[in-house]
Amino acid sequence: MLILVLNAGSSSLKFNLVDMEEEKTLAEGIAERIGISEGFIRWTIQGEKGRLELDMANHKKALAAIMEQLKHTVLGEDQDVDAVGHRVAHGGPNFGDSEVITPAVLKEIEELAFYAPLHNPASASGIRTAQELFPGVPQVAVFDTAFHHSMPEYAYTYGLPYELCQRLGLRRYGFHGTSHRYVAERTAALIGKPLEASKIITCHLGNGSSITAVHNGHSVDTSMGLTPLEGVVMGTRSGNLDPGVLTTLMEQEKLDGPALSALLNKKSGLLGISGVSSDCREVEEAMDKNKRAKLAHDVLCYGVLKYVGSYAAAMNGVDAICFTAGIGENSPGLRSWICDRLGFLGVAINEEINGTRSKADRFISTPDSKVAVVVVPTNEELMIAREAKRLTSNN
Ligand code: ADP
């Protein structure tokens, strides 16, 4: 069974072609600058890298060009994919699971643009494009929010007037659900405990970052909220703030909604604090000589530490802590900063193993650590492909 995984952004389209017999990625890549000049597609197909300069007016042109490359390499001329899995950012209050796409599902994804104005319209455009290019091929939507539907009401409720929250759907939804679910499953397998009987804290730390408490296989709390702004500081996003900061900025700087949104989403976080970069690696490189870079890094680490502590309390214990995504997988310094302060939970890591580069799932805790600490490279695309297979192979 061949599954095409698509992740459509407003001007980009990421793709992965997965052979589900061996869960092997046959091809992956991205079309960038769609609808803008100087477009290009880059890919790795069966280990071979390639690149094509191509102006693409829309997602349909981009997907047609991607399929052209696949047809001449991994797919036979007349061979189609068996299903398409789409990453969809926001599933709103109703989608607690992946869905086979019907006209009603697509309509609701479009209506959810209220919550994710940049992301959901792009996902919907990716879905329409794939429906046009692959008529009759089943399509599945996998929502970034769905895994967090299991949160108890007391974890997702904001302290605002109840009726207002009900009317506008204001609540914590959480994101990166596909990644948290994938790495939680891998972590349970690594520690040799059934997922259904384990307490795992997953730290997805990349350009966007979130931390999740996974109790018996279910997300019971997560750091992102109504939007991906809540939680720890990120590349350019502020993370948690006293809401009074917003009213102060509105009054003192005369900022309106769009200006506030731009400040909080694009100019804050590691970039805003350090003034150096939104990129954690560059912040770490500058840290020895630049006090603000060091401060930005410490604010991030401290934020993650506090979530880990509070989620251990939320689950009344923790079996394993998992680090994933660009920073979580690649920054031994950040992992040490956090784990060194978790001695009260019985966490102990092996610094030599922590400092050794690897792309494999691995333990960084010592054998006698009371809590396992693991690094698991995330694989959201594989999870989406598995979901597409699960929902289409019984039909
Ligand atoms: P996205 O959220 O866009 O998927 P990634 O998961 O790819 O992001 O994470 C990107 C982040 O990972 C960047 O801040 C980058 O600096 C960081 N990163 C990658 N390699 C390293 C490294 N060796 N050390 C520290 N940070 C790293």
Tab-separated table of C-alpha atoms and ligand atoms in Angstrom:
chain	number	residue	atom	x	y	z
A	1	MET	CA	0.000	0.000	0.000
A	2	LEU	CA	1.427	3.397	-1.058
A	3	ILE	CA	0.395	6.460	0.905
A	4	LEU	CA	1.143	10.030	-0.093
A	5	VAL	CA	1.412	12.350	2.895
A	6	LEU	CA	0.829	16.041	2.187
A	7	ASN	CA	1.431	19.023	4.441
A	8	ALA	CA	0.245	22.180	2.694
A	9	GLY	CA	1.341	25.597	3.945
A	10	SER	CA	0.216	28.898	2.455
A	11	SER	CA	3.148	28.975	0.006
A	12	SER	CA	4.617	25.497	0.404
A	13	LEU	CA	3.724	21.845	-0.044
A	14	LYS	CA	5.642	19.104	1.758
A	15	PHE	CA	5.269	15.553	0.550
A	16	ASN	CA	6.270	12.038	1.601
A	17	LEU	CA	5.546	8.827	-0.246
A	18	VAL	CA	5.441	5.919	2.196
A	19	ASP	CA	5.390	2.209	1.351
A	20	MET	CA	3.301	0.789	4.181
A	21	GLU	CA	4.466	-2.823	3.739
A	22	GLU	CA	7.764	-1.902	5.409
A	23	GLU	CA	6.771	1.603	6.571
A	24	LYS	CA	9.546	2.899	4.344
A	25	THR	CA	9.754	6.443	2.958
A	26	LEU	CA	10.351	6.135	-0.784
A	27	ALA	CA	10.361	9.847	-1.526
A	28	GLU	CA	10.158	13.121	0.373
A	29	GLY	CA	10.515	16.775	-0.432
A	30	ILE	CA	8.992	20.219	-0.553
A	31	ALA	CA	7.714	22.696	-3.115
A	32	GLU	CA	8.417	26.239	-1.940
A	33	ARG	CA	7.402	29.747	-2.950
A	34	ILE	CA	4.091	28.584	-4.439
A	35	GLY	CA	2.206	31.578	-5.831
A	36	ILE	CA	5.364	33.713	-5.541
A	37	SER	CA	8.214	34.093	-8.044
A	38	GLU	CA	11.390	31.961	-7.961
A	39	GLY	CA	9.576	28.795	-6.927
A	40	PHE	CA	11.440	25.513	-6.604
A	41	ILE	CA	10.938	21.890	-5.592
A	42	ARG	CA	13.586	19.857	-3.812
A	43	TRP	CA	13.365	16.183	-3.012
A	44	THR	CA	15.073	12.978	-2.017
A	45	ILE	CA	13.771	10.027	-4.012
A	46	GLN	CA	15.182	6.611	-3.122
A	47	GLY	CA	18.202	8.296	-1.571
A	48	GLU	CA	18.905	10.558	-4.580
A	49	LYS	CA	18.587	14.312	-4.053
A	50	GLY	CA	17.108	16.518	-6.762
A	51	ARG	CA	15.942	20.071	-7.349
A	52	LEU	CA	13.814	21.795	-9.950
A	53	GLU	CA	13.415	25.554	-10.393
A	54	LEU	CA	9.764	26.078	-11.283
A	55	ASP	CA	7.288	28.898	-10.828
A	56	MET	CA	4.052	27.378	-9.519
A	57	ALA	CA	0.894	29.491	-9.569
A	58	ASN	CA	-0.918	27.305	-7.038
A	59	HIS	CA	-0.852	24.039	-5.056
A	60	LYS	CA	-2.278	22.147	-8.044
A	61	LYS	CA	0.685	23.089	-10.249
A	62	ALA	CA	3.046	22.136	-7.435
A	63	LEU	CA	1.462	18.723	-6.828
A	64	ALA	CA	1.333	17.974	-10.559
A	65	ALA	CA	5.080	18.733	-10.808
A	66	ILE	CA	5.803	16.575	-7.751
A	67	MET	CA	3.806	13.664	-9.245
A	68	GLU	CA	5.743	14.075	-12.492
A	69	GLN	CA	8.972	13.425	-10.557
A	70	LEU	CA	7.455	10.463	-8.698
A	71	LYS	CA	6.058	8.924	-11.903
A	72	HIS	CA	9.474	8.802	-13.477
A	73	THR	CA	11.106	7.243	-10.459
A	74	VAL	CA	9.252	5.368	-7.695
A	75	LEU	CA	5.794	5.177	-9.285
A	76	GLY	CA	5.042	3.395	-12.536
A	77	GLU	CA	3.529	5.562	-15.322
A	78	ASP	CA	0.003	4.295	-14.583
A	79	GLN	CA	0.445	3.573	-10.881
A	80	ASP	CA	-1.523	5.714	-8.468
A	81	VAL	CA	-1.174	6.119	-4.740
A	82	ASP	CA	-3.663	4.115	-2.634
A	83	ALA	CA	-4.560	6.916	-0.236
A	84	VAL	CA	-3.545	10.461	0.656
A	85	GLY	CA	-3.016	11.604	4.263
A	86	HIS	CA	-3.214	15.338	4.937
A	87	ARG	CA	-1.784	17.151	7.918
A	88	VAL	CA	-4.419	19.621	9.131
A	89	ALA	CA	-3.446	22.119	11.811
A	90	HIS	CA	-6.723	22.766	13.591
A	91	GLY	CA	-9.526	20.282	14.190
A	92	GLY	CA	-11.480	22.611	16.479
A	93	PRO	CA	-13.849	21.260	19.119
A	94	ASN	CA	-15.352	18.438	17.042
A	95	PHE	CA	-12.531	16.430	15.466
A	96	GLY	CA	-11.136	14.111	18.119
A	97	ASP	CA	-9.818	11.607	15.591
A	98	SER	CA	-8.548	11.474	12.018
A	99	GLU	CA	-11.315	11.586	9.399
A	100	VAL	CA	-11.868	10.264	5.904
A	101	ILE	CA	-12.517	13.441	3.946
A	102	THR	CA	-16.105	13.952	2.834
A	103	PRO	CA	-17.614	17.224	1.570
A	104	ALA	CA	-18.902	17.874	5.128
A	105	VAL	CA	-15.446	17.289	6.674
A	106	LEU	CA	-13.786	19.581	4.135
A	107	LYS	CA	-16.387	22.284	4.777
A	108	GLU	CA	-15.739	22.103	8.518
A	109	ILE	CA	-11.954	22.292	7.997
A	110	GLU	CA	-12.524	25.472	5.998
A	111	GLU	CA	-14.791	26.910	8.668
A	112	LEU	CA	-12.128	26.242	11.287
A	113	ALA	CA	-10.019	28.953	9.610
A	114	PHE	CA	-11.492	31.049	12.418
A	115	TYR	CA	-8.976	29.350	14.755
A	116	ALA	CA	-6.063	28.920	12.316
A	117	PRO	CA	-6.344	31.647	9.671
A	118	LEU	CA	-2.997	30.843	8.026
A	119	HIS	CA	-2.977	27.076	8.279
A	120	ASN	CA	-6.469	25.666	7.698
A	121	PRO	CA	-7.153	27.416	4.365
A	122	ALA	CA	-3.808	26.033	3.132
A	123	SER	CA	-4.737	22.508	4.289
A	124	ALA	CA	-8.107	22.813	2.540
A	125	SER	CA	-6.370	23.934	-0.646
A	126	GLY	CA	-4.033	20.908	-0.416
A	127	ILE	CA	-7.045	18.603	0.008
A	128	ARG	CA	-8.946	20.068	-2.956
A	129	THR	CA	-5.840	19.798	-5.099
A	130	ALA	CA	-5.312	16.136	-4.229
A	131	GLN	CA	-9.002	15.388	-4.844
A	132	GLU	CA	-8.716	16.904	-8.316
A	133	LEU	CA	-5.477	15.119	-9.190
A	134	PHE	CA	-6.441	11.752	-7.680
A	135	PRO	CA	-10.184	11.338	-8.234
A	136	GLY	CA	-11.484	8.260	-6.446
A	137	VAL	CA	-8.442	7.926	-4.182
A	138	PRO	CA	-9.462	8.107	-0.489
A	139	GLN	CA	-8.190	11.118	1.404
A	140	VAL	CA	-7.733	11.335	5.155
A	141	ALA	CA	-7.334	14.403	7.383
A	142	VAL	CA	-5.038	14.002	10.399
A	143	PHE	CA	-5.451	16.865	12.846
A	144	ASP	CA	-2.661	18.341	14.945
A	145	THR	CA	-5.175	18.940	17.721
A	146	ALA	CA	-6.935	15.536	17.771
A	147	PHE	CA	-4.604	13.723	20.194
A	148	HIS	CA	-5.341	16.347	22.864
A	149	HIS	CA	-9.104	15.793	22.805
A	150	SER	CA	-8.698	13.511	25.805
A	151	MET	CA	-7.717	16.427	28.071
A	152	PRO	CA	-10.051	16.784	31.041
A	153	GLU	CA	-12.240	19.872	31.101
A	154	TYR	CA	-10.304	21.356	34.026
A	155	ALA	CA	-7.097	21.204	31.961
A	156	TYR	CA	-8.475	22.885	28.844
A	157	THR	CA	-10.716	25.535	30.422
A	158	TYR	CA	-9.557	29.157	30.502
A	159	GLY	CA	-10.493	31.395	33.417
A	160	LEU	CA	-12.819	33.562	31.340
A	161	PRO	CA	-16.615	33.891	31.441
A	162	TYR	CA	-17.919	30.412	30.688
A	163	GLU	CA	-20.623	31.456	28.185
A	164	LEU	CA	-18.139	33.572	26.220
A	165	CYS	CA	-15.759	30.597	25.915
A	166	GLN	CA	-18.633	28.340	24.836
A	167	ARG	CA	-19.844	30.809	22.227
A	168	LEU	CA	-16.405	31.391	20.668
A	169	GLY	CA	-14.890	27.960	21.298
A	170	LEU	CA	-12.172	29.530	23.466
A	171	ARG	CA	-10.307	26.694	25.168
A	172	ARG	CA	-6.950	24.974	25.115
A	173	TYR	CA	-6.795	22.674	22.048
A	174	GLY	CA	-3.069	21.909	21.864
A	175	PHE	CA	-0.968	21.142	18.769
A	176	HIS	CA	1.825	18.815	17.564
A	177	GLY	CA	-0.541	15.990	18.551
A	178	THR	CA	0.683	13.650	15.819
A	179	SER	CA	4.261	14.069	17.019
A	180	HIS	CA	3.435	13.700	20.735
A	181	ARG	CA	1.490	10.530	19.986
A	182	TYR	CA	4.244	9.037	17.826
A	183	VAL	CA	7.052	9.675	20.322
A	184	ALA	CA	4.924	8.575	23.299
A	185	GLU	CA	4.338	5.222	21.563
A	186	ARG	CA	8.067	4.881	20.816
A	187	THR	CA	8.978	5.850	24.385
A	188	ALA	CA	6.646	3.217	25.873
A	189	ALA	CA	8.216	0.599	23.592
A	190	LEU	CA	11.727	1.698	24.630
A	191	ILE	CA	11.010	1.479	28.353
A	192	GLY	CA	9.182	-1.820	27.889
A	193	LYS	CA	5.883	-0.682	29.445
A	194	PRO	CA	2.470	-0.811	27.807
A	195	LEU	CA	1.502	2.686	26.668
A	196	GLU	CA	-1.858	2.101	28.381
A	197	ALA	CA	-0.114	1.824	31.742
A	198	SER	CA	2.542	4.531	31.555
A	199	LYS	CA	3.160	8.142	32.501
A	200	ILE	CA	5.198	9.933	29.840
A	201	ILE	CA	6.117	13.592	29.349
A	202	THR	CA	6.892	14.393	25.717
A	203	CYS	CA	8.863	17.566	24.933
A	204	HIS	CA	8.527	18.552	21.261
A	205	LEU	CA	11.042	21.392	20.990
A	206	GLY	CA	11.534	22.875	17.515
A	207	ASN	CA	10.734	26.222	15.901
A	208	GLY	CA	7.386	25.734	17.579
A	209	SER	CA	7.517	23.902	20.906
A	210	SER	CA	5.036	22.118	23.127
A	211	ILE	CA	5.150	19.748	26.060
A	212	THR	CA	2.488	17.095	26.727
A	213	ALA	CA	1.553	14.850	29.647
A	214	VAL	CA	0.599	11.431	28.223
A	215	HIS	CA	-1.138	9.331	30.878
A	216	ASN	CA	-2.016	5.745	29.926
A	217	GLY	CA	-1.703	6.678	26.250
A	218	HIS	CA	-3.928	9.779	26.447
A	219	SER	CA	-2.934	13.420	26.382
A	220	VAL	CA	-4.102	14.849	29.716
A	221	ASP	CA	-2.465	18.262	29.390
A	222	THR	CA	-0.408	20.189	26.884
A	223	SER	CA	1.340	23.534	26.837
A	224	MET	CA	-0.113	25.028	23.632
A	225	GLY	CA	-3.626	26.420	23.751
A	226	LEU	CA	-6.295	27.905	21.543
A	227	THR	CA	-3.440	28.776	19.195
A	228	PRO	CA	0.212	27.670	18.993
A	229	LEU	CA	1.273	30.810	20.902
A	230	GLU	CA	0.783	29.468	24.422
A	231	GLY	CA	3.458	27.607	26.359
A	232	VAL	CA	7.254	27.973	26.364
A	233	VAL	CA	9.141	30.621	24.367
A	234	MET	CA	9.695	29.524	20.771
A	235	GLY	CA	11.793	30.721	17.818
A	236	THR	CA	9.782	33.896	17.276
A	237	ARG	CA	6.690	33.278	19.461
A	238	SER	CA	6.366	34.676	22.952
A	239	GLY	CA	4.793	31.725	24.744
A	240	ASN	CA	3.011	32.477	28.048
A	241	LEU	CA	2.483	36.078	29.095
A	242	ASP	CA	0.543	37.842	31.785
A	243	PRO	CA	-2.585	38.861	29.824
A	244	GLY	CA	-2.040	42.281	31.391
A	245	VAL	CA	1.020	42.649	29.157
A	246	LEU	CA	-1.336	42.722	26.182
A	247	THR	CA	-3.592	45.426	27.573
A	248	THR	CA	-0.502	47.434	28.529
A	249	LEU	CA	0.878	47.152	24.990
A	250	MET	CA	-2.484	48.133	23.520
A	251	GLU	CA	-2.633	51.217	25.713
A	252	GLN	CA	1.008	52.312	25.779
A	253	GLU	CA	2.087	51.389	22.229
A	254	LYS	CA	-1.366	51.771	20.658
A	255	LEU	CA	-1.105	48.306	19.122
A	256	ASP	CA	-4.202	46.854	17.465
A	257	GLY	CA	-4.980	43.145	16.911
A	258	PRO	CA	-2.843	42.559	13.792
A	259	ALA	CA	0.098	44.509	15.260
A	260	LEU	CA	-0.099	42.545	18.519
A	261	SER	CA	-0.337	39.293	16.602
A	262	ALA	CA	2.737	40.168	14.523
A	263	LEU	CA	4.701	41.130	17.650
A	264	LEU	CA	3.778	37.949	19.539
A	265	ASN	CA	4.172	35.546	16.597
A	266	LYS	CA	7.084	36.966	14.623
A	267	LYS	CA	9.266	39.206	16.786
A	268	SER	CA	9.266	37.553	20.192
A	269	GLY	CA	10.638	34.335	21.678
A	270	LEU	CA	14.316	33.439	21.247
A	271	LEU	CA	14.663	36.145	18.581
A	272	GLY	CA	13.027	38.838	20.683
A	273	ILE	CA	14.974	38.104	23.865
A	274	SER	CA	18.373	37.423	22.300
A	275	GLY	CA	18.293	39.886	19.407
A	276	VAL	CA	20.582	37.299	17.751
A	277	SER	CA	18.378	34.739	16.028
A	278	SER	CA	15.215	32.664	16.214
A	279	ASP	CA	17.365	29.617	15.545
A	280	CYS	CA	18.309	27.805	18.747
A	281	ARG	CA	21.624	26.588	17.341
A	282	GLU	CA	22.701	30.167	16.550
A	283	VAL	CA	21.542	31.317	19.971
A	284	GLU	CA	23.612	28.537	21.581
A	285	GLU	CA	26.655	29.466	19.492
A	286	ALA	CA	26.388	33.097	20.625
A	287	MET	CA	25.784	32.244	24.296
A	288	ASP	CA	29.390	32.354	25.565
A	289	LYS	CA	29.860	35.980	24.562
A	290	ASN	CA	26.336	37.337	24.443
A	291	LYS	CA	24.374	37.716	27.689
A	292	ARG	CA	21.013	38.105	25.981
A	293	ALA	CA	21.554	34.922	23.963
A	294	LYS	CA	22.313	33.089	27.228
A	295	LEU	CA	19.202	34.628	28.801
A	296	ALA	CA	16.995	33.502	25.871
A	297	HIS	CA	18.316	29.960	26.181
A	298	ASP	CA	17.811	29.940	29.962
A	299	VAL	CA	14.242	31.241	29.614
A	300	LEU	CA	13.455	28.372	27.200
A	301	CYS	CA	15.081	25.716	29.406
A	302	TYR	CA	13.400	27.057	32.554
A	303	GLY	CA	10.029	27.066	30.792
A	304	VAL	CA	10.409	23.413	29.773
A	305	LEU	CA	11.615	22.499	33.302
A	306	LYS	CA	8.495	24.032	34.857
A	307	TYR	CA	6.172	22.136	32.505
A	308	VAL	CA	7.951	18.848	33.228
A	309	GLY	CA	7.598	19.456	36.988
A	310	SER	CA	3.940	20.391	36.719
A	311	TYR	CA	3.079	17.452	34.449
A	312	ALA	CA	4.762	15.028	36.851
A	313	ALA	CA	2.354	16.476	39.446
A	314	ALA	CA	-0.605	16.262	37.029
A	315	MET	CA	0.021	12.523	36.511
A	316	ASN	CA	1.109	11.874	40.118
A	317	GLY	CA	4.441	10.575	38.814
A	318	VAL	CA	6.373	10.041	35.620
A	319	ASP	CA	7.975	6.946	34.066
A	320	ALA	CA	9.754	8.628	31.178
A	321	ILE	CA	10.624	12.021	29.722
A	322	CYS	CA	11.091	12.168	25.964
A	323	PHE	CA	12.885	14.881	23.963
A	324	THR	CA	12.062	15.311	20.272
A	325	ALA	CA	12.096	17.735	17.269
A	326	GLY	CA	14.987	19.954	16.089
A	327	ILE	CA	16.077	21.280	19.489
A	328	GLY	CA	14.988	18.310	21.616
A	329	GLU	CA	16.837	15.861	19.358
A	330	ASN	CA	19.962	17.952	18.787
A	331	SER	CA	20.755	20.074	21.834
A	332	PRO	CA	22.600	18.141	24.570
A	333	GLY	CA	23.102	21.435	26.441
A	334	LEU	CA	19.385	22.077	26.755
A	335	ARG	CA	18.722	18.487	27.824
A	336	SER	CA	21.408	18.682	30.543
A	337	TRP	CA	20.161	22.063	31.784
A	338	ILE	CA	16.709	20.581	32.335
A	339	CYS	CA	17.618	17.086	33.561
A	340	ASP	CA	20.234	18.407	36.043
A	341	ARG	CA	17.391	20.197	37.858
A	342	LEU	CA	15.124	17.142	37.988
A	343	GLY	CA	17.139	15.278	40.629
A	344	PHE	CA	14.156	15.582	43.001
A	345	LEU	CA	12.277	13.180	40.689
A	346	GLY	CA	15.242	10.784	40.663
A	347	VAL	CA	16.320	11.772	37.133
A	348	ALA	CA	19.977	11.056	36.306
A	349	ILE	CA	21.462	11.251	32.822
A	350	ASN	CA	24.697	9.939	31.343
A	351	GLU	CA	26.428	13.074	30.041
A	352	GLU	CA	28.651	11.161	27.655
A	353	ILE	CA	25.722	9.466	25.931
A	354	ASN	CA	23.734	12.714	26.051
A	355	GLY	CA	26.588	14.468	24.220
A	356	THR	CA	26.965	11.816	21.514
A	357	ARG	CA	25.255	12.574	18.187
A	358	SER	CA	22.860	9.956	16.907
A	359	LYS	CA	19.739	9.745	14.775
A	360	ALA	CA	18.495	6.668	16.626
A	361	ASP	CA	15.921	6.369	19.420
A	362	ARG	CA	18.015	6.208	22.585
A	363	PHE	CA	18.182	6.418	26.374
A	364	ILE	CA	20.240	9.250	27.837
A	365	SER	CA	19.385	8.360	31.448
A	366	THR	CA	21.627	6.162	33.575
A	367	PRO	CA	20.459	2.585	34.291
A	368	ASP	CA	19.577	3.524	37.903
A	369	SER	CA	17.698	6.732	37.043
A	370	LYS	CA	14.223	6.532	38.602
A	371	VAL	CA	12.772	8.172	35.493
A	372	ALA	CA	13.867	7.104	32.002
A	373	VAL	CA	15.001	9.965	29.772
A	374	VAL	CA	14.955	9.237	26.039
A	375	VAL	CA	15.571	11.036	22.753
A	376	VAL	CA	13.243	9.956	19.946
A	377	PRO	CA	13.416	11.536	16.472
A	378	THR	CA	9.839	12.430	15.597
A	379	ASN	CA	8.142	11.074	12.484
A	380	GLU	CA	4.825	12.841	11.980
A	381	GLU	CA	4.641	11.764	8.348
A	382	LEU	CA	4.752	8.072	9.248
A	383	MET	CA	2.037	8.608	11.850
A	384	ILE	CA	-0.148	10.375	9.244
A	385	ALA	CA	0.465	7.520	6.786
A	386	ARG	CA	-0.517	4.990	9.480
A	387	GLU	CA	-3.715	6.922	10.148
A	388	ALA	CA	-4.537	7.062	6.425
A	389	LYS	CA	-3.987	3.311	6.211
A	390	ARG	CA	-6.065	2.613	9.333
A	391	LEU	CA	-9.039	4.601	8.056
A	392	THR	CA	-8.984	3.446	4.448
A	393	SER	CA	-7.970	-0.196	4.460
A	394	ASN	CA	-11.266	-1.361	6.083
A	395	ASN	CA	-13.452	0.544	3.649
B	1	ADP	P1	9.911	22.937	13.009
B	1	ADP	O1	9.136	23.282	14.248
B	1	ADP	O2	9.949	24.038	11.988
B	1	ADP	O3	9.611	21.568	12.440
B	1	ADP	P2	12.438	21.752	13.799
B	1	ADP	O4	11.840	20.643	14.583
B	1	ADP	O5	13.151	21.413	12.539
B	1	ADP	O6	11.405	22.913	13.534
B	1	ADP	O7	13.456	22.516	14.783
B	1	ADP	C1	14.182	23.623	14.370
B	1	ADP	C2	15.031	24.092	15.547
B	1	ADP	O8	15.951	23.059	15.892
B	1	ADP	C3	15.843	25.341	15.249
B	1	ADP	O9	15.754	26.248	16.350
B	1	ADP	C4	17.258	24.796	15.177
B	1	ADP	O10	18.210	25.738	15.576
B	1	ADP	C5	17.191	23.669	16.187
B	1	ADP	N1	18.350	22.805	16.017
B	1	ADP	C6	18.670	22.019	14.980
B	1	ADP	N2	19.898	21.455	15.173
B	1	ADP	C7	20.340	21.914	16.384
B	1	ADP	C8	21.527	21.722	17.163
B	1	ADP	N3	22.503	20.930	16.734
B	1	ADP	N4	21.619	22.359	18.349
B	1	ADP	C9	20.629	23.161	18.802
B	1	ADP	N5	19.502	23.391	18.114
B	1	ADP	C10	19.361	22.786	16.931
